[in-house]
mmCIF file of C-alpha atoms in Angstrom:
data_model
loop_
_atom_site.group_PDB
_atom_site.id
_atom_site.type_symbol
_atom_site.label_atom_id
_atom_site.label_comp_id
_atom_site.label_asym_id
_atom_site.label_seq_id
_atom_site.Cartn_x
_atom_site.Cartn_y
_atom_site.Cartn_z
ATOM 1 C CA MET A 1 -26.033 -12.179 15.720
ATOM 2 C CA GLN A 2 -24.039 -9.986 13.671
ATOM 3 C CA ARG A 3 -20.707 -10.923 15.385
ATOM 4 C CA ALA A 4 -21.629 -14.768 15.289
ATOM 5 C CA ASN A 5 -21.116 -14.589 11.354
ATOM 6 C CA LEU A 6 -18.083 -12.552 11.593
ATOM 7 C CA SER A 7 -16.870 -15.589 12.981
ATOM 8 C CA THR A 8 -13.927 -17.870 10.878
ATOM 9 C CA VAL A 9 -15.444 -21.057 12.616
ATOM 10 C CA SER A 10 -18.592 -22.315 10.673
ATOM 11 C CA GLU A 11 -18.416 -25.885 11.664
ATOM 12 C CA PHE A 12 -16.897 -27.700 15.297
ATOM 13 C CA VAL A 13 -15.177 -31.045 15.905
ATOM 14 C CA LEU A 14 -16.780 -33.112 18.342
ATOM 15 C CA VAL A 15 -13.329 -34.544 19.758
ATOM 16 C CA GLY A 16 -15.310 -36.220 22.958
ATOM 17 C CA LEU A 17 -15.485 -39.594 21.731
ATOM 18 C CA SER A 18 -12.332 -42.757 20.891
ATOM 19 C CA ASP A 19 -11.065 -42.661 17.522
ATOM 20 C CA ALA A 20 -10.701 -46.561 18.436
ATOM 21 C CA PRO A 21 -12.773 -48.429 16.351
ATOM 22 C CA GLU A 22 -12.959 -51.481 19.158
ATOM 23 C CA VAL A 23 -13.976 -48.815 21.243
ATOM 24 C CA ARG A 24 -16.003 -46.871 19.438
ATOM 25 C CA PHE A 25 -18.174 -50.119 18.903
ATOM 26 C CA LEU A 26 -18.596 -50.834 21.635
ATOM 27 C CA LEU A 27 -19.802 -47.508 23.242
ATOM 28 C CA PHE A 28 -22.274 -47.344 20.264
ATOM 29 C CA VAL A 29 -23.538 -50.515 21.261
ATOM 30 C CA LEU A 30 -23.700 -49.495 24.916
ATOM 31 C CA VAL A 31 -24.782 -45.283 24.477
ATOM 32 C CA LEU A 32 -27.904 -46.889 22.151
ATOM 33 C CA ILE A 33 -28.750 -49.457 24.218
ATOM 34 C CA ILE A 34 -28.832 -47.305 27.304
ATOM 35 C CA TYR A 35 -30.869 -44.239 25.276
ATOM 36 C CA LEU A 36 -33.475 -46.802 23.930
ATOM 37 C CA ALA A 37 -33.675 -48.219 27.705
ATOM 38 C CA ALA A 38 -34.484 -44.762 28.792
ATOM 39 C CA MET A 39 -36.739 -43.926 26.003
ATOM 40 C CA ALA A 40 -38.594 -47.146 26.728
ATOM 41 C CA GLY A 41 -38.485 -46.421 30.699
ATOM 42 C CA ASN A 42 -40.236 -42.608 30.249
ATOM 43 C CA ILE A 43 -42.566 -43.400 27.428
ATOM 44 C CA THR A 44 -44.243 -46.049 29.361
ATOM 45 C CA ILE A 45 -44.387 -43.608 32.835
ATOM 46 C CA LEU A 46 -46.074 -41.026 30.409
ATOM 47 C CA VAL A 47 -48.764 -43.816 29.087
ATOM 48 C CA ALA A 48 -48.939 -45.163 32.160
ATOM 49 C CA THR A 49 -49.729 -41.747 33.864
ATOM 50 C CA SER A 50 -52.461 -40.916 30.703
ATOM 51 C CA THR A 51 -54.347 -43.770 30.768
ATOM 52 C CA ASP A 52 -54.736 -44.418 34.118
ATOM 53 C CA THR A 53 -57.639 -42.111 35.834
ATOM 54 C CA ARG A 54 -56.059 -43.238 39.510
ATOM 55 C CA LEU A 55 -52.784 -41.345 38.416
ATOM 56 C CA HIS A 56 -54.557 -38.227 37.324
ATOM 57 C CA THR A 57 -53.198 -35.994 39.955
ATOM 58 C CA PRO A 58 -50.882 -33.441 40.885
ATOM 59 C CA MET A 59 -48.170 -35.605 41.854
ATOM 60 C CA TYR A 60 -48.527 -37.833 38.378
ATOM 61 C CA PHE A 61 -49.165 -34.368 35.882
ATOM 62 C CA PHE A 62 -45.765 -33.498 37.338
ATOM 63 C CA LEU A 63 -44.175 -36.774 37.017
ATOM 64 C CA SER A 64 -45.242 -37.052 33.637
ATOM 65 C CA ASN A 65 -43.615 -33.584 32.529
ATOM 66 C CA LEU A 66 -40.050 -34.910 34.075
ATOM 67 C CA SER A 67 -40.389 -37.979 31.944
ATOM 68 C CA LEU A 68 -41.475 -36.010 29.070
ATOM 69 C CA LEU A 69 -37.982 -33.664 29.965
ATOM 70 C CA ASP A 70 -35.927 -37.100 30.588
ATOM 71 C CA ILE A 71 -36.785 -38.171 26.523
ATOM 72 C CA LEU A 72 -35.847 -34.306 25.280
ATOM 73 C CA CYS A 73 -32.627 -34.522 27.009
ATOM 74 C CA PRO A 74 -31.136 -37.415 25.881
ATOM 75 C CA THR A 75 -32.441 -36.879 22.370
ATOM 76 C CA VAL A 76 -31.195 -33.519 22.134
ATOM 77 C CA THR A 77 -27.199 -35.513 22.175
ATOM 78 C CA VAL A 78 -27.434 -38.965 21.803
ATOM 79 C CA PRO A 79 -28.341 -39.153 18.544
ATOM 80 C CA LYS A 80 -25.205 -37.021 17.156
ATOM 81 C CA MET A 81 -23.202 -38.891 19.191
ATOM 82 C CA LEU A 82 -23.769 -42.277 17.354
ATOM 83 C CA GLU A 83 -23.771 -41.101 13.961
ATOM 84 C CA ALA A 84 -20.077 -40.291 15.400
ATOM 85 C CA LEU A 85 -19.410 -43.466 16.899
ATOM 86 C CA TRP A 86 -21.052 -45.193 13.703
ATOM 87 C CA LEU A 87 -20.048 -43.358 10.474
ATOM 88 C CA GLU A 88 -17.405 -41.500 12.190
ATOM 89 C CA ASN A 89 -18.747 -38.447 11.405
ATOM 90 C CA LYS A 90 -18.074 -35.585 14.515
ATOM 91 C CA VAL A 91 -18.488 -32.744 12.462
ATOM 92 C CA ILE A 92 -21.200 -30.593 13.888
ATOM 93 C CA SER A 93 -22.056 -26.884 11.863
ATOM 94 C CA PHE A 94 -22.048 -23.859 13.686
ATOM 95 C CA THR A 95 -25.790 -23.291 13.393
ATOM 96 C CA GLY A 96 -26.636 -27.336 14.613
ATOM 97 C CA CYS A 97 -24.040 -26.323 17.469
ATOM 98 C CA MET A 98 -26.330 -23.118 18.374
ATOM 99 C CA PHE A 99 -29.515 -25.175 18.665
ATOM 100 C CA GLN A 100 -28.222 -28.233 20.614
ATOM 101 C CA LEU A 101 -26.699 -26.237 23.154
ATOM 102 C CA PHE A 102 -30.124 -23.965 23.217
ATOM 103 C CA PHE A 103 -32.527 -27.134 23.547
ATOM 104 C CA LEU A 104 -30.068 -28.538 26.157
ATOM 105 C CA ILE A 105 -30.189 -25.233 28.077
ATOM 106 C CA ASP A 106 -33.354 -24.958 27.741
ATOM 107 C CA VAL A 107 -34.501 -29.071 29.051
ATOM 108 C CA VAL A 108 -31.648 -28.765 31.790
ATOM 109 C CA GLY A 109 -33.214 -25.695 33.244
ATOM 110 C CA THR A 110 -37.138 -26.781 32.551
ATOM 111 C CA GLU A 111 -36.043 -29.585 34.955
ATOM 112 C CA VAL A 112 -34.264 -27.212 37.800
ATOM 113 C CA PHE A 113 -37.754 -25.698 38.050
ATOM 114 C CA LEU A 114 -40.204 -28.653 37.323
ATOM 115 C CA LEU A 115 -38.444 -30.099 40.977
ATOM 116 C CA ALA A 116 -38.740 -27.411 42.869
ATOM 117 C CA VAL A 117 -42.479 -27.383 42.036
ATOM 118 C CA MET A 118 -42.543 -31.198 42.202
ATOM 119 C CA ALA A 119 -40.804 -30.785 45.910
ATOM 120 C CA TYR A 120 -43.463 -27.844 46.878
ATOM 121 C CA ASP A 121 -46.389 -30.097 45.492
ATOM 122 C CA ARG A 122 -44.858 -33.091 47.833
ATOM 123 C CA TYR A 123 -44.838 -30.452 51.038
ATOM 124 C CA VAL A 124 -48.173 -29.409 50.422
ATOM 125 C CA ALA A 125 -49.344 -33.067 50.281
ATOM 126 C CA ILE A 126 -47.284 -34.096 53.732
ATOM 127 C CA CYS A 127 -47.501 -31.326 55.971
ATOM 128 C CA HIS A 128 -51.125 -29.997 54.565
ATOM 129 C CA PRO A 129 -53.038 -32.991 53.743
ATOM 130 C CA LEU A 130 -56.160 -32.068 54.537
ATOM 131 C CA GLN A 131 -55.989 -28.526 52.402
ATOM 132 C CA TYR A 132 -53.958 -30.764 49.356
ATOM 133 C CA MET A 133 -56.867 -30.697 46.683
ATOM 134 C CA ASN A 134 -57.686 -27.084 47.221
ATOM 135 C CA ILE A 135 -54.506 -25.631 47.524
ATOM 136 C CA VAL A 136 -52.632 -27.708 44.737
ATOM 137 C CA SER A 137 -55.619 -27.961 41.973
ATOM 138 C CA MET A 138 -54.877 -29.055 38.541
ATOM 139 C CA LYS A 139 -55.169 -25.712 37.541
ATOM 140 C CA LEU A 140 -52.615 -24.382 39.487
ATOM 141 C CA CYS A 141 -50.627 -27.357 38.045
ATOM 142 C CA ALA A 142 -50.791 -26.538 34.427
ATOM 143 C CA HIS A 143 -49.926 -22.786 35.588
ATOM 144 C CA LEU A 144 -46.458 -24.042 37.416
ATOM 145 C CA ALA A 145 -46.082 -26.489 34.655
ATOM 146 C CA ILE A 146 -46.315 -24.292 31.663
ATOM 147 C CA GLY A 147 -44.060 -21.656 34.154
ATOM 148 C CA THR A 148 -41.509 -24.133 34.545
ATOM 149 C CA TRP A 149 -41.404 -24.270 30.415
ATOM 150 C CA VAL A 150 -41.554 -20.483 29.846
ATOM 151 C CA VAL A 151 -38.673 -20.041 32.233
ATOM 152 C CA GLY A 152 -36.115 -22.278 30.877
ATOM 153 C CA PHE A 153 -36.700 -21.013 27.168
ATOM 154 C CA PHE A 154 -36.775 -17.783 28.140
ATOM 155 C CA ASN A 155 -33.443 -18.654 30.188
ATOM 156 C CA SER A 156 -32.330 -20.827 27.128
ATOM 157 C CA VAL A 157 -32.319 -17.867 24.616
ATOM 158 C CA LEU A 158 -30.068 -15.835 27.517
ATOM 159 C CA HIS A 159 -27.787 -18.415 27.515
ATOM 160 C CA THR A 160 -27.784 -19.064 24.111
ATOM 161 C CA SER A 161 -27.342 -15.881 22.587
ATOM 162 C CA LEU A 162 -24.292 -14.596 24.820
ATOM 163 C CA ILE A 163 -22.373 -17.753 23.821
ATOM 164 C CA PHE A 164 -22.569 -17.373 19.895
ATOM 165 C CA THR A 165 -22.662 -13.906 19.720
ATOM 166 C CA LEU A 166 -19.118 -14.454 20.741
ATOM 167 C CA PHE A 167 -15.763 -14.354 17.946
ATOM 168 C CA PHE A 168 -14.858 -17.741 17.328
ATOM 169 C CA CYS A 169 -11.362 -17.602 14.959
ATOM 170 C CA ASN A 170 -8.984 -20.555 16.364
ATOM 171 C CA SER A 171 -9.882 -24.014 17.352
ATOM 172 C CA ASN A 172 -12.840 -25.385 16.127
ATOM 173 C CA GLU A 173 -12.611 -28.858 17.951
ATOM 174 C CA ILE A 174 -15.395 -29.327 20.900
ATOM 175 C CA HIS A 175 -13.986 -31.349 23.680
ATOM 176 C CA GLN A 176 -16.989 -33.180 24.241
ATOM 177 C CA TYR A 177 -19.696 -35.415 22.480
ATOM 178 C CA TYR A 178 -21.889 -32.685 22.138
ATOM 179 C CA CYS A 179 -22.238 -28.584 22.455
ATOM 180 C CA ASP A 180 -22.316 -27.432 25.864
ATOM 181 C CA ILE A 181 -21.420 -23.877 27.581
ATOM 182 C CA PRO A 182 -18.113 -24.739 29.414
ATOM 183 C CA PRO A 183 -16.446 -25.921 26.198
ATOM 184 C CA VAL A 184 -17.756 -23.539 23.512
ATOM 185 C CA LEU A 185 -16.764 -21.021 25.836
ATOM 186 C CA ALA A 186 -13.353 -22.358 26.110
ATOM 187 C CA LEU A 187 -12.796 -22.104 21.847
ATOM 188 C CA SER A 188 -13.635 -18.232 22.069
ATOM 189 C CA CYS A 189 -10.703 -15.889 21.303
ATOM 190 C CA SER A 190 -12.929 -12.701 22.321
ATOM 191 C CA PRO A 191 -12.965 -11.638 25.736
ATOM 192 C CA HIS A 192 -15.719 -13.231 27.220
ATOM 193 C CA TYR A 193 -15.290 -12.603 31.152
ATOM 194 C CA SER A 194 -18.315 -10.597 31.267
ATOM 195 C CA ARG A 195 -20.409 -12.770 29.598
ATOM 196 C CA GLU A 196 -19.288 -15.545 31.455
ATOM 197 C CA LEU A 197 -20.165 -13.607 34.447
ATOM 198 C CA VAL A 198 -23.888 -12.488 33.356
ATOM 199 C CA ILE A 199 -24.330 -16.387 32.629
ATOM 200 C CA LEU A 200 -23.051 -17.608 36.061
ATOM 201 C CA THR A 201 -25.373 -14.493 37.661
ATOM 202 C CA VAL A 202 -28.491 -15.353 36.092
ATOM 203 C CA ALA A 203 -27.972 -19.187 36.280
ATOM 204 C CA GLY A 204 -26.714 -18.994 40.322
ATOM 205 C CA VAL A 205 -29.937 -16.755 40.712
ATOM 206 C CA LEU A 206 -32.639 -18.977 38.878
ATOM 207 C CA GLY A 207 -30.803 -22.136 40.202
ATOM 208 C CA SER A 208 -30.167 -21.170 43.735
ATOM 209 C CA SER A 209 -33.954 -20.288 43.743
ATOM 210 C CA ALA A 210 -34.712 -23.373 42.429
ATOM 211 C CA PHE A 211 -32.690 -24.982 44.444
ATOM 212 C CA VAL A 212 -33.872 -22.931 48.080
ATOM 213 C CA VAL A 213 -37.355 -23.711 47.534
ATOM 214 C CA THR A 214 -37.110 -27.534 47.313
ATOM 215 C CA LEU A 215 -34.300 -27.449 50.076
ATOM 216 C CA ILE A 216 -36.789 -25.339 52.289
ATOM 217 C CA SER A 217 -39.933 -27.963 51.163
ATOM 218 C CA TYR A 218 -37.503 -31.399 52.457
ATOM 219 C CA ILE A 219 -36.610 -29.632 55.667
ATOM 220 C CA TYR A 220 -40.789 -28.906 56.100
ATOM 221 C CA ILE A 221 -41.558 -32.647 55.467
ATOM 222 C CA LEU A 222 -38.449 -34.030 57.542
ATOM 223 C CA LEU A 223 -39.854 -31.885 60.004
ATOM 224 C CA ALA A 224 -43.200 -33.028 59.668
ATOM 225 C CA ILE A 225 -42.142 -36.815 59.135
ATOM 226 C CA LEU A 226 -40.352 -36.886 62.339
ATOM 227 C CA CYS A 227 -43.530 -35.616 64.456
ATOM 228 C CA MET A 228 -45.869 -38.353 63.182
ATOM 229 C CA ASN A 229 -46.939 -40.730 65.903
ATOM 230 C CA THR A 230 -46.583 -43.876 64.077
ATOM 231 C CA SER A 231 -43.403 -45.781 62.077
ATOM 232 C CA GLU A 232 -46.407 -46.915 59.103
ATOM 233 C CA SER A 233 -47.232 -42.956 58.838
ATOM 234 C CA ARG A 234 -43.527 -42.128 58.881
ATOM 235 C CA ARG A 235 -42.913 -44.765 56.548
ATOM 236 C CA LYS A 236 -45.434 -43.675 54.082
ATOM 237 C CA ALA A 237 -45.031 -39.915 53.994
ATOM 238 C CA PHE A 238 -41.212 -40.600 53.062
ATOM 239 C CA SER A 239 -42.290 -43.061 50.641
ATOM 240 C CA THR A 240 -43.760 -40.327 48.910
ATOM 241 C CA CYS A 241 -41.703 -38.154 48.384
ATOM 242 C CA GLY A 242 -38.026 -40.396 49.134
ATOM 243 C CA SER A 243 -38.234 -41.092 44.940
ATOM 244 C CA HIS A 244 -38.254 -37.589 44.488
ATOM 245 C CA LEU A 245 -35.385 -36.783 47.165
ATOM 246 C CA THR A 246 -33.223 -39.284 45.215
ATOM 247 C CA VAL A 247 -34.231 -37.856 42.036
ATOM 248 C CA VAL A 248 -33.438 -34.477 43.156
ATOM 249 C CA CYS A 249 -30.069 -35.496 44.534
ATOM 250 C CA LEU A 250 -28.756 -36.883 41.634
ATOM 251 C CA PHE A 251 -30.048 -34.720 39.082
ATOM 252 C CA TYR A 252 -28.397 -31.453 41.428
ATOM 253 C CA GLY A 253 -25.189 -33.323 41.575
ATOM 254 C CA THR A 254 -24.285 -34.090 38.452
ATOM 255 C CA THR A 255 -25.748 -29.983 37.105
ATOM 256 C CA ILE A 256 -23.685 -28.306 39.839
ATOM 257 C CA CYS A 257 -20.463 -30.394 39.065
ATOM 258 C CA THR A 258 -21.117 -29.018 35.725
ATOM 259 C CA TYR A 259 -21.934 -25.739 34.849
ATOM 260 C CA VAL A 260 -21.367 -23.976 38.976
ATOM 261 C CA ARG A 261 -18.209 -23.033 37.898
ATOM 262 C CA PRO A 262 -15.885 -20.797 36.048
ATOM 263 C CA SER A 263 -14.498 -21.801 32.467
ATOM 264 C CA SER A 264 -11.050 -21.649 34.086
ATOM 265 C CA THR A 265 -11.495 -24.587 35.611
ATOM 266 C CA TYR A 266 -12.722 -26.889 32.788
ATOM 267 C CA SER A 267 -11.378 -30.129 32.779
ATOM 268 C CA PRO A 268 -12.389 -32.154 29.647
ATOM 269 C CA ASP A 269 -12.179 -35.623 30.718
ATOM 270 C CA GLN A 270 -14.270 -35.100 34.136
ATOM 271 C CA ASP A 271 -16.973 -33.313 31.962
ATOM 272 C CA ARG A 272 -16.923 -35.931 29.498
ATOM 273 C CA ILE A 273 -17.654 -38.415 32.699
ATOM 274 C CA VAL A 274 -20.211 -36.203 34.625
ATOM 275 C CA SER A 275 -22.297 -35.539 31.280
ATOM 276 C CA MET A 276 -22.552 -39.206 30.563
ATOM 277 C CA LEU A 277 -24.248 -39.061 34.157
ATOM 278 C CA TYR A 278 -26.953 -36.750 33.832
ATOM 279 C CA GLY A 279 -27.071 -36.283 29.922
ATOM 280 C CA ILE A 280 -27.741 -40.409 29.600
ATOM 281 C CA LEU A 281 -27.715 -42.342 32.751
ATOM 282 C CA THR A 282 -30.232 -40.426 35.000
ATOM 283 C CA PRO A 283 -33.135 -40.058 31.992
ATOM 284 C CA LEU A 284 -32.397 -43.793 32.519
ATOM 285 C CA LEU A 285 -32.716 -44.258 36.322
ATOM 286 C CA ASN A 286 -35.533 -41.431 36.955
ATOM 287 C CA PRO A 287 -38.029 -44.153 35.456
ATOM 288 C CA ILE A 288 -36.386 -47.098 37.592
ATOM 289 C CA ILE A 289 -36.128 -45.052 40.585
ATOM 290 C CA TYR A 290 -40.178 -44.149 40.389
ATOM 291 C CA SER A 291 -41.256 -47.323 39.357
ATOM 292 C CA LEU A 292 -39.352 -48.854 42.049
ATOM 293 C CA ARG A 293 -40.291 -47.016 44.943
ATOM 294 C CA ASN A 294 -43.806 -45.978 44.335
ATOM 295 C CA LYS A 295 -46.612 -48.771 44.528
ATOM 296 C CA GLU A 296 -49.231 -46.915 42.401
ATOM 297 C CA ILE A 297 -46.660 -46.688 39.456
ATOM 298 C CA LYS A 298 -45.734 -50.161 39.816
ATOM 299 C CA CYS A 299 -49.731 -51.264 39.386
ATOM 300 C CA ALA A 300 -50.391 -49.027 36.543
ATOM 301 C CA LEU A 301 -47.186 -50.426 34.753
ATOM 302 C CA ARG A 302 -48.185 -53.847 35.498
ATOM 303 C CA ARG A 303 -51.879 -52.994 33.983
ATOM 304 C CA VAL A 304 -49.663 -51.095 30.735
ATOM 305 C CA ILE A 305 -48.057 -54.657 30.220
ATOM 306 C CA SER A 306 -50.989 -56.120 30.858
ATOM 307 C CA GLN A 307 -52.992 -54.380 28.163
ATOM 308 C CA VAL A 308 -49.850 -54.757 25.392
ATOM 309 C CA ARG A 309 -49.196 -58.254 26.136
ATOM 310 C CA THR A 310 -53.292 -58.455 25.700
ATOM 311 C CA ALA A 311 -53.140 -56.784 22.325
ATOM 312 C CA LEU A 312 -50.193 -59.163 20.847
#
């Protein structure tokens, strides 16, 4: 981190938000509502999966981990965004920006691997149903979940250290509403081609590995569903993985548009729109998708709501 200390930039300014007061107020209200709704939805999923013993299965164990990530992801970025909109304080310290980017990459990286693990879980459940409980034990689930968090952590350490040991000496304006790899990397005035190549290579290898596991799992799942004898069996099998497949498509679609490209093609306006999708809307949509398409989750949520009403 010695080189980072030589940087003439001690703070950054987030300029991805509108300066018009009426627009700022509308954005503040909209973002706050979406954020609170995302928190409520994911906390409800966590409560339902932890309190209902019928949901103490591998599938819902991984779902609770996904809900936890969907709580952390917007919490890393949205509070600062709300502060900038309400108090017009768009300044973030060098250290604050570094930690914000670290936690963001950590959460996003962990979710990439978690979605691959969830795809593998659905593959075993549909393609090897009789051996499912023997293959996917709760001990294996715990190891896989811990593994996704550990890999996400070290991936984030690598990316953050490569970026924040660069030299920043010119503009300190980040054209985004939070600190992220493309806009921060664009501000460096030292050569960063080799580091960018390392970042893209590591992200490409890890991300593509997780994507290949997810893709192969769903190819086998699709073949297994097509080979089923009755339409009822196919419908039931698809209902167990349809929610996860929807979430996978939503997540990969937005993250690929943001990260899987060189910084020379960085477009602030495009990135702000895409980052809104995966940073705020995706954590809101995930619990909605799972609750709408999953009968067990809907029943558990009804029981939770009923208990809350009784307590009140």
